[in-house]
Tab-separated table of C-alpha atoms in Angstrom:
chain	number	residue	atom	x	y	z
A	4	MET	CA	9.953	270.543	423.259
A	5	THR	CA	6.783	270.827	421.290
A	6	LEU	CA	6.364	270.166	418.076
A	7	ASP	CA	5.462	273.885	417.553
A	8	ALA	CA	8.907	275.066	419.279
A	9	LEU	CA	10.843	272.536	417.373
A	10	MET	CA	9.620	273.496	414.262
A	11	ARG	CA	10.101	277.102	414.617
A	12	ALA	CA	13.831	276.364	415.953
A	13	ALA	CA	14.529	274.260	412.618
A	14	ALA	CA	12.817	277.050	410.775
A	15	ALA	CA	15.673	279.508	412.285
A	16	GLY	CA	18.015	276.851	411.298
A	17	ASP	CA	18.639	274.882	414.332
A	18	GLN	CA	20.059	271.666	413.176
A	19	VAL	CA	19.401	269.722	416.557
A	20	ALA	CA	15.652	270.575	416.477
A	21	TRP	CA	15.705	269.258	412.771
A	22	ASN	CA	17.296	266.003	413.684
A	23	ALA	CA	14.549	265.766	416.460
A	24	ILE	CA	11.810	266.179	413.977
A	25	VAL	CA	13.400	263.668	411.508
A	26	ASP	CA	14.107	261.060	414.139
A	27	ARG	CA	10.350	261.545	415.589
A	28	PHE	CA	8.753	261.040	411.759
A	29	SER	CA	11.666	259.161	409.858
A	30	GLY	CA	9.486	255.661	410.589
A	31	LEU	CA	6.331	257.092	409.307
A	32	VAL	CA	7.570	258.684	406.041
A	33	TRP	CA	9.474	255.505	405.422
A	34	ALA	CA	6.396	253.221	405.965
A	35	THR	CA	4.414	255.363	403.897
A	36	THR	CA	6.660	254.485	400.943
A	37	ARG	CA	7.018	250.784	401.696
A	38	ALA	CA	3.188	250.620	401.657
A	39	HIS	CA	3.413	251.884	398.694
A	40	ARG	CA	5.582	249.082	397.650
A	41	LEU	CA	8.492	251.350	396.489
A	42	SER	CA	11.771	249.691	395.949
A	43	ALA	CA	14.418	250.942	398.412
A	44	ALA	CA	15.921	252.979	395.855
A	45	ASP	CA	12.880	254.712	395.320
A	46	ALA	CA	11.805	254.889	398.767
A	47	ALA	CA	15.008	256.792	399.374
A	48	ASP	CA	13.994	258.969	396.768
A	49	VAL	CA	10.734	259.931	397.776
A	50	THR	CA	11.957	260.206	401.347
A	51	GLN	CA	14.476	262.415	400.484
A	52	THR	CA	11.679	264.749	398.208
A	53	THR	CA	9.524	264.572	401.463
A	54	TRP	CA	12.053	266.320	403.869
A	55	LEU	CA	12.942	268.728	401.253
A	56	ARG	CA	9.438	269.584	400.986
A	57	LEU	CA	9.001	270.390	404.665
A	58	VAL	CA	12.315	272.234	404.523
A	59	GLU	CA	11.013	274.630	402.087
A	60	HIS	CA	7.622	274.837	404.045
A	61	LEU	CA	9.124	275.161	407.384
A	62	ASP	CA	7.689	278.582	407.826
A	63	ARG	CA	4.377	277.813	406.192
A	64	ILE	CA	3.061	274.768	408.343
A	65	LYS	CA	-0.043	276.639	409.798
A	66	ASP	CA	-0.764	273.711	412.213
A	67	PRO	CA	2.442	272.190	413.629
A	68	GLU	CA	0.706	269.379	415.665
A	69	ARG	CA	-0.905	268.249	412.395
A	70	LEU	CA	2.944	267.763	411.161
A	71	GLY	CA	2.981	263.867	410.609
A	72	ALA	CA	-0.405	263.930	408.773
A	73	TRP	CA	1.374	266.743	406.302
A	74	LEU	CA	4.654	264.584	405.999
A	75	ALA	CA	2.400	261.494	405.364
A	76	THR	CA	0.351	263.292	402.576
A	77	THR	CA	3.397	264.726	400.954
A	78	ALA	CA	5.087	261.355	401.001
A	79	ARG	CA	2.158	259.694	399.472
A	80	HIS	CA	1.792	262.417	396.573
A	81	GLU	CA	5.552	261.491	395.843
A	82	CYS	CA	4.974	257.897	395.759
A	83	LEU	CA	2.003	258.236	393.417
A	84	ARG	CA	4.188	260.904	391.166
A	85	LEU	CA	7.037	258.121	391.087
A	86	ILE	CA	4.558	254.991	390.570
A	87	ARG	CA	3.072	256.763	387.601
A	88	LEU	CA	6.576	257.972	386.282
A	89	ARG	CA	7.664	254.174	386.640
A	90	GLY	CA	4.602	252.609	385.165
A	91	ARG	CA	4.047	251.022	388.188
A	92	GLU	CA	6.924	248.346	387.567
A	93	LEU	CA	8.933	247.193	390.416
A	94	PRO	CA	12.500	246.834	389.468
A	95	SER	CA	13.185	243.135	388.796
A	96	ASP	CA	16.247	242.680	390.687
A	97	GLU	CA	14.589	243.987	394.124
A	98	SER	CA	11.397	242.827	395.788
A	99	SER	CA	9.181	244.373	397.917
A	100	VAL	CA	8.989	243.728	401.502
A	101	PHE	CA	5.900	241.798	401.147
A	102	ASP	CA	6.951	239.559	398.419
A	103	ALA	CA	7.267	235.957	399.436
A	104	PRO	CA	9.848	234.240	401.473
A	105	ALA	CA	13.493	234.733	400.864
A	106	GLU	CA	16.368	233.211	402.966
A	107	ASP	CA	17.951	236.236	403.929
A	108	HIS	CA	17.918	236.124	407.754
A	109	GLU	CA	20.948	237.311	409.479
A	110	LEU	CA	22.708	234.568	411.587
A	111	ASP	CA	22.544	235.933	414.834
A	112	TRP	CA	19.117	236.061	415.482
A	113	SER	CA	17.468	233.023	417.520
A	114	MET	CA	15.847	230.150	415.624
A	115	LEU	CA	12.700	231.016	417.304
A	116	VAL	CA	12.967	234.597	415.810
A	117	GLN	CA	13.764	233.514	412.542
A	118	GLU	CA	11.046	230.936	412.427
A	119	ARG	CA	8.492	233.676	413.673
A	120	ASP	CA	9.991	236.451	410.927
A	121	SER	CA	9.677	233.874	407.958
A	122	ALA	CA	6.011	232.737	409.285
A	123	LEU	CA	5.168	236.656	409.166
A	124	LYS	CA	6.376	236.998	405.837
A	125	ARG	CA	4.753	234.365	404.339
A	126	ALA	CA	1.437	234.988	406.283
A	127	LEU	CA	1.785	238.982	405.124
A	128	ALA	CA	2.194	237.518	401.489
A	129	THR	CA	-1.376	236.343	401.805
A	130	ILE	CA	-3.316	239.133	403.049
A	131	GLY	CA	-3.543	241.425	399.920
A	132	GLU	CA	-2.124	244.857	399.181
A	133	ARG	CA	-4.673	246.859	401.036
A	134	CYS	CA	-4.324	245.249	404.440
A	135	GLN	CA	-0.267	245.064	403.794
A	136	ALA	CA	-0.112	248.593	403.423
A	137	LEU	CA	-2.368	249.301	406.515
A	138	LEU	CA	-0.485	246.908	408.895
A	139	ARG	CA	2.869	248.309	407.522
A	140	LEU	CA	1.632	251.736	408.663
A	141	LEU	CA	0.064	250.687	411.765
A	142	ALA	CA	3.238	248.701	412.789
A	143	ALA	CA	5.404	251.728	411.820
A	144	PRO	CA	7.872	253.153	414.700
A	145	GLU	CA	6.043	255.700	416.972
A	146	ALA	CA	2.653	254.046	416.518
A	147	PRO	CA	1.346	256.555	413.957
A	148	SER	CA	-2.212	258.238	414.722
A	149	TYR	CA	-5.249	257.076	412.462
A	150	GLU	CA	-5.183	260.652	411.177
A	151	GLU	CA	-1.455	260.103	409.805
A	152	ILE	CA	-2.472	256.372	408.431
A	153	GLY	CA	-5.255	258.111	406.626
A	154	ALA	CA	-3.269	260.524	405.251
A	155	ALA	CA	-0.349	258.235	404.083
A	156	LEU	CA	-2.743	255.632	402.514
A	157	GLY	CA	-5.385	258.178	401.120
A	158	MET	CA	-7.844	256.216	403.629
A	159	PRO	CA	-10.855	257.511	405.281
A	160	VAL	CA	-9.869	257.685	409.280
A	161	GLY	CA	-13.432	256.254	409.935
A	162	ALA	CA	-12.391	253.506	407.549
A	163	ILE	CA	-9.215	252.597	409.526
A	164	GLY	CA	-10.648	251.100	412.792
A	165	PRO	CA	-12.653	248.313	410.755
A	166	THR	CA	-10.313	247.696	408.262
A	167	ARG	CA	-7.550	247.260	410.583
A	168	ALA	CA	-9.619	244.651	412.655
A	169	ARG	CA	-10.418	242.645	409.722
A	170	CYS	CA	-6.591	242.357	408.336
A	171	LEU	CA	-5.191	241.656	411.616
A	172	ASP	CA	-8.220	238.899	411.593
A	173	LYS	CA	-6.825	237.556	407.931
A	174	LEU	CA	-3.328	237.508	409.035
A	175	ARG	CA	-4.204	235.540	412.180
A	176	ARG	CA	-6.015	233.268	410.669
A	177	SER	CA	-3.372	232.549	408.153
A	178	PRO	CA	-2.229	228.882	408.157
A	179	GLU	CA	1.365	230.064	408.775
A	180	ILE	CA	0.685	231.818	411.838
A	181	VAL	CA	-1.882	229.604	412.989
A	182	SER	CA	0.778	226.861	413.134
A	183	LEU	CA	2.798	228.910	415.506
A	184	GLY	CA	0.069	229.236	417.815
A	185	THR	CA	-1.048	232.902	419.583
A	186	PRO	CA	-1.235	235.601	419.011
B	5	MET	CA	-10.080	253.609	419.614
B	6	ASN	CA	-11.767	251.555	422.306
B	7	ASP	CA	-12.656	248.555	419.708
B	8	HIS	CA	-8.946	247.147	419.788
B	9	ASN	CA	-8.752	244.208	421.893
B	10	ASP	CA	-5.535	242.950	423.374
B	11	ALA	CA	-4.845	240.205	421.132
B	12	ASP	CA	-5.011	243.065	418.122
B	13	GLU	CA	-2.604	245.114	420.073
B	14	SER	CA	0.048	242.417	420.750
B	15	LEU	CA	-0.044	241.273	417.092
B	16	VAL	CA	0.512	245.154	415.835
B	17	SER	CA	3.448	245.221	418.345
B	18	GLU	CA	4.697	242.142	417.171
B	19	LEU	CA	4.374	243.309	413.534
B	20	ARG	CA	6.284	246.614	414.472
B	21	GLN	CA	9.211	244.341	415.992
B	22	TYR	CA	9.091	242.492	412.794
B	23	PHE	CA	9.166	245.457	410.387
B	24	GLU	CA	12.337	246.987	412.520
B	25	ARG	CA	14.170	243.738	411.933
B	26	VAL	CA	13.405	243.423	408.410
B	27	ASP	CA	12.818	246.954	407.160
B	28	PRO	CA	14.052	249.950	409.314
B	29	VAL	CA	14.536	252.997	407.832
B	30	PRO	CA	18.290	252.960	406.355
B	31	PRO	CA	20.635	254.981	408.479
B	32	LEU	CA	21.738	256.630	404.890
B	33	VAL	CA	18.099	257.635	404.335
B	34	ILE	CA	17.990	259.249	407.947
B	35	GLU	CA	21.528	261.140	407.504
B	36	ALA	CA	20.362	262.422	404.045
B	37	ALA	CA	17.101	263.950	405.637
B	38	LYS	CA	19.039	265.509	408.319
B	39	VAL	CA	21.527	267.267	405.567
B	40	ALA	CA	18.204	268.468	404.069
B	41	LEU	CA	17.992	271.175	406.291
B	42	GLY	CA	21.046	272.795	404.653
B	43	TRP	CA	18.997	273.398	401.424
B	44	GLN	CA	16.827	275.912	403.425
B	45	ARG	CA	15.649	278.718	401.286
B	46	LEU	CA	17.556	281.987	402.800
B	47	ASP	CA	17.246	285.083	400.440
B	48	ALA	CA	14.647	283.820	397.774
B	49	ASP	CA	11.120	283.538	397.551
B	50	LEU	CA	9.211	280.166	397.131
B	51	ALA	CA	7.555	279.104	393.856
B	52	GLU	CA	5.128	276.332	394.948
B	53	LEU	CA	4.829	273.093	392.522
B	54	LEU	CA	1.303	273.952	391.033
B	55	THR	CA	0.823	271.373	388.535
B	56	ASP	CA	2.392	268.146	387.597
B	57	SER	CA	1.204	265.892	384.683
B	58	ALA	CA	2.806	262.757	386.271
B	59	LEU	CA	0.417	263.399	389.224
B	60	GLU	CA	-2.900	264.239	387.289
B	61	ALA	CA	-2.261	261.426	385.062
B	62	GLU	CA	-2.849	259.241	388.363
B	63	SER	CA	-6.505	259.260	387.504
B	64	LEU	CA	-6.281	258.062	384.147
B	65	ALA	CA	-5.382	254.343	385.575
B	66	GLY	CA	-3.456	252.516	382.684
B	67	VAL	CA	-3.793	255.023	379.883
B	68	ARG	CA	-0.514	255.937	378.385
B	69	GLY	CA	-0.179	258.317	375.190
B	70	ALA	CA	2.673	259.017	373.543
B	71	SER	CA	3.020	262.168	375.547
B	72	ALA	CA	3.926	259.626	378.540
B	73	ASP	CA	7.676	260.462	377.789
B	74	VAL	CA	7.133	264.238	378.381
B	75	ARG	CA	6.098	265.493	381.577
B	76	SER	CA	5.094	268.973	382.338
B	77	VAL	CA	5.197	270.584	385.838
B	78	SER	CA	4.471	274.444	386.751
B	79	PHE	CA	5.406	276.584	389.597
B	80	GLY	CA	4.036	279.800	390.500
B	81	ALA	CA	5.321	282.606	392.970
B	82	GLY	CA	2.557	285.575	393.135
B	83	GLU	CA	2.548	286.771	389.618
B	84	LEU	CA	5.487	284.604	388.333
B	85	THR	CA	5.150	281.263	387.087
B	86	ILE	CA	7.484	278.984	385.646
B	87	GLU	CA	6.395	276.226	383.249
B	88	LEU	CA	8.716	273.073	382.697
B	89	GLU	CA	8.973	270.333	380.253
B	90	ILE	CA	11.012	267.257	381.184
B	91	ARG	CA	12.004	264.371	378.715
B	92	VAL	CA	13.870	261.391	379.600
B	93	GLU	CA	16.962	261.092	377.316
B	94	GLY	CA	18.208	257.882	378.278
B	95	ALA	CA	20.133	258.586	381.736
B	96	GLY	CA	20.025	262.482	381.236
B	97	ARG	CA	16.860	264.866	380.921
B	98	MET	CA	16.468	267.382	378.729
B	99	LEU	CA	14.301	270.453	380.266
B	100	LEU	CA	12.472	273.281	378.260
B	101	GLY	CA	10.822	276.034	380.198
B	102	LEU	CA	9.259	279.135	379.874
B	103	VAL	CA	9.091	282.225	382.913
B	104	SER	CA	6.322	284.433	382.558
B	105	PRO	CA	5.704	287.161	382.494
B	106	PRO	CA	8.868	286.745	380.134
B	107	SER	CA	12.248	288.449	381.798
B	108	ILE	CA	15.863	288.005	381.206
B	109	ALA	CA	16.843	285.892	383.908
B	110	THR	CA	19.700	283.557	385.105
B	111	ILE	CA	18.253	280.005	385.841
B	112	GLU	CA	20.609	277.833	388.191
B	113	ILE	CA	19.385	274.120	388.617
B	114	GLN	CA	20.596	272.539	391.880
B	115	SER	CA	20.775	269.027	392.372
B	116	THR	CA	20.803	267.346	395.629
B	117	ASP	CA	23.562	265.197	393.982
B	118	GLY	CA	26.969	266.646	394.888
B	119	ASP	CA	27.177	270.374	394.246
B	120	ALA	CA	26.819	270.152	390.727
B	121	VAL	CA	25.016	273.129	389.445
B	122	THR	CA	23.534	273.777	385.824
B	123	VAL	CA	23.119	277.173	384.546
B	124	THR	CA	21.281	278.728	381.661
B	125	GLU	CA	19.694	281.853	380.739
B	126	THR	CA	16.202	282.889	379.660
B	127	ASP	CA	15.647	284.750	376.378
B	128	ARG	CA	13.595	287.922	375.510
B	129	LEU	CA	10.701	285.472	375.942
B	130	GLY	CA	11.195	283.875	378.761
B	131	ARG	CA	12.190	280.628	377.341
B	132	PHE	CA	15.161	278.377	378.461
B	133	ARG	CA	16.722	275.043	378.080
B	134	ALA	CA	19.047	272.864	379.885
B	135	GLN	CA	20.399	269.517	379.269
B	136	LEU	CA	21.193	267.404	382.517
B	137	PRO	CA	23.439	264.518	382.905
B	138	ALA	CA	20.884	262.526	385.143
B	139	GLY	CA	17.791	262.371	386.832
B	140	GLY	CA	17.482	263.332	390.617
B	141	ASN	CA	15.949	265.582	392.985
B	142	ILE	CA	16.455	269.317	391.596
B	143	ARG	CA	15.083	272.776	392.005
B	144	LEU	CA	15.199	275.968	389.998
B	145	ARG	CA	16.707	279.014	391.456
B	146	LEU	CA	15.553	282.439	389.204
B	147	LEU	CA	17.786	285.461	389.485
B	148	PRO	CA	16.231	288.164	387.630
B	149	GLY	CA	18.407	289.989	385.588
B	150	GLU	CA	18.235	293.509	386.739
B	151	PRO	CA	19.940	293.815	390.022
B	152	ASP	CA	17.767	296.449	391.284
B	153	SER	CA	14.465	294.150	390.509
B	154	ALA	CA	12.931	291.685	393.050
B	155	GLN	CA	14.604	288.947	394.878
B	156	PRO	CA	15.480	285.493	393.688
B	157	VAL	CA	12.865	282.808	393.414
B	158	GLU	CA	13.437	279.206	394.315
B	159	THR	CA	11.214	276.471	393.125
B	160	SER	CA	9.685	273.332	395.474
B	161	TRP	CA	12.070	270.177	394.679
B	162	ILE	CA	11.108	267.820	392.566
B	163	THR	CA	12.205	264.320	391.515
B	164	ILE	CA	13.148	263.936	387.958
């Protein structure tokens, strides 16, 4: 089904159509909250508010094909609201995904994956907030479009390509990644 | 998007797998999103969020006045506006509201946490107040006093 058809079905109360929309975009919404460095609890709140907003606007979205960008914009605004209300403090009992390493890996992953993950984590911690946010969105499930990423980060679409190249380069050159070899 | 080379693509795809391992969308968050359809407006007009001091204040980065503890938001549906002041009082929230043009109405405050609904009434001047035990996602449902008048109005959801 096209997004347009899914939206119309969901507006008529079709739960299956609504679930399909959620499955397609929940990764984008979640990545948007995490790119804003929200804790898991705050990210869950913002995500819920974002979906509630879509429910109340189901019959008002003018361009269904741009739904992803609409959701990303809505999530971003909710993040900014919450950050303002919280005084931009991360709760001390929870770290952001970009913070320095923690020995928290599950045991059934192979050593190789664990080693690579922990190198990526250390490397990501060194590339700066702007790059972290952009890479979190670029690497979101379903590969968001530049329009969606721009909406999620409040960033002009034209700036994404060059920034992407620079951030990936920074990541690739970090000593943690270099020591692991390619890519 | 022809400026991507293969190395960039493979690094992005590695990052995608990495974030799927270390920071997937929690199943409960997806579940809550699916349940959200149950909050669809059936018989009411939407009063959109028009202003929110929490968002406007974003441009005054770092500036924090005495009013930082009070958040004001407003909603509008056609002629009708609902202004709301939200004060954080420990875990609870105090809401002071004004409906204009003024009318006698019942205000239900719905919350996504459970089915608890707080009910209050406006006075002749359209003022109302409510004390909530906790923050969370809420919306207001305004039921006009006279049965023959306009249909109910529901505000956008806000996190308080």
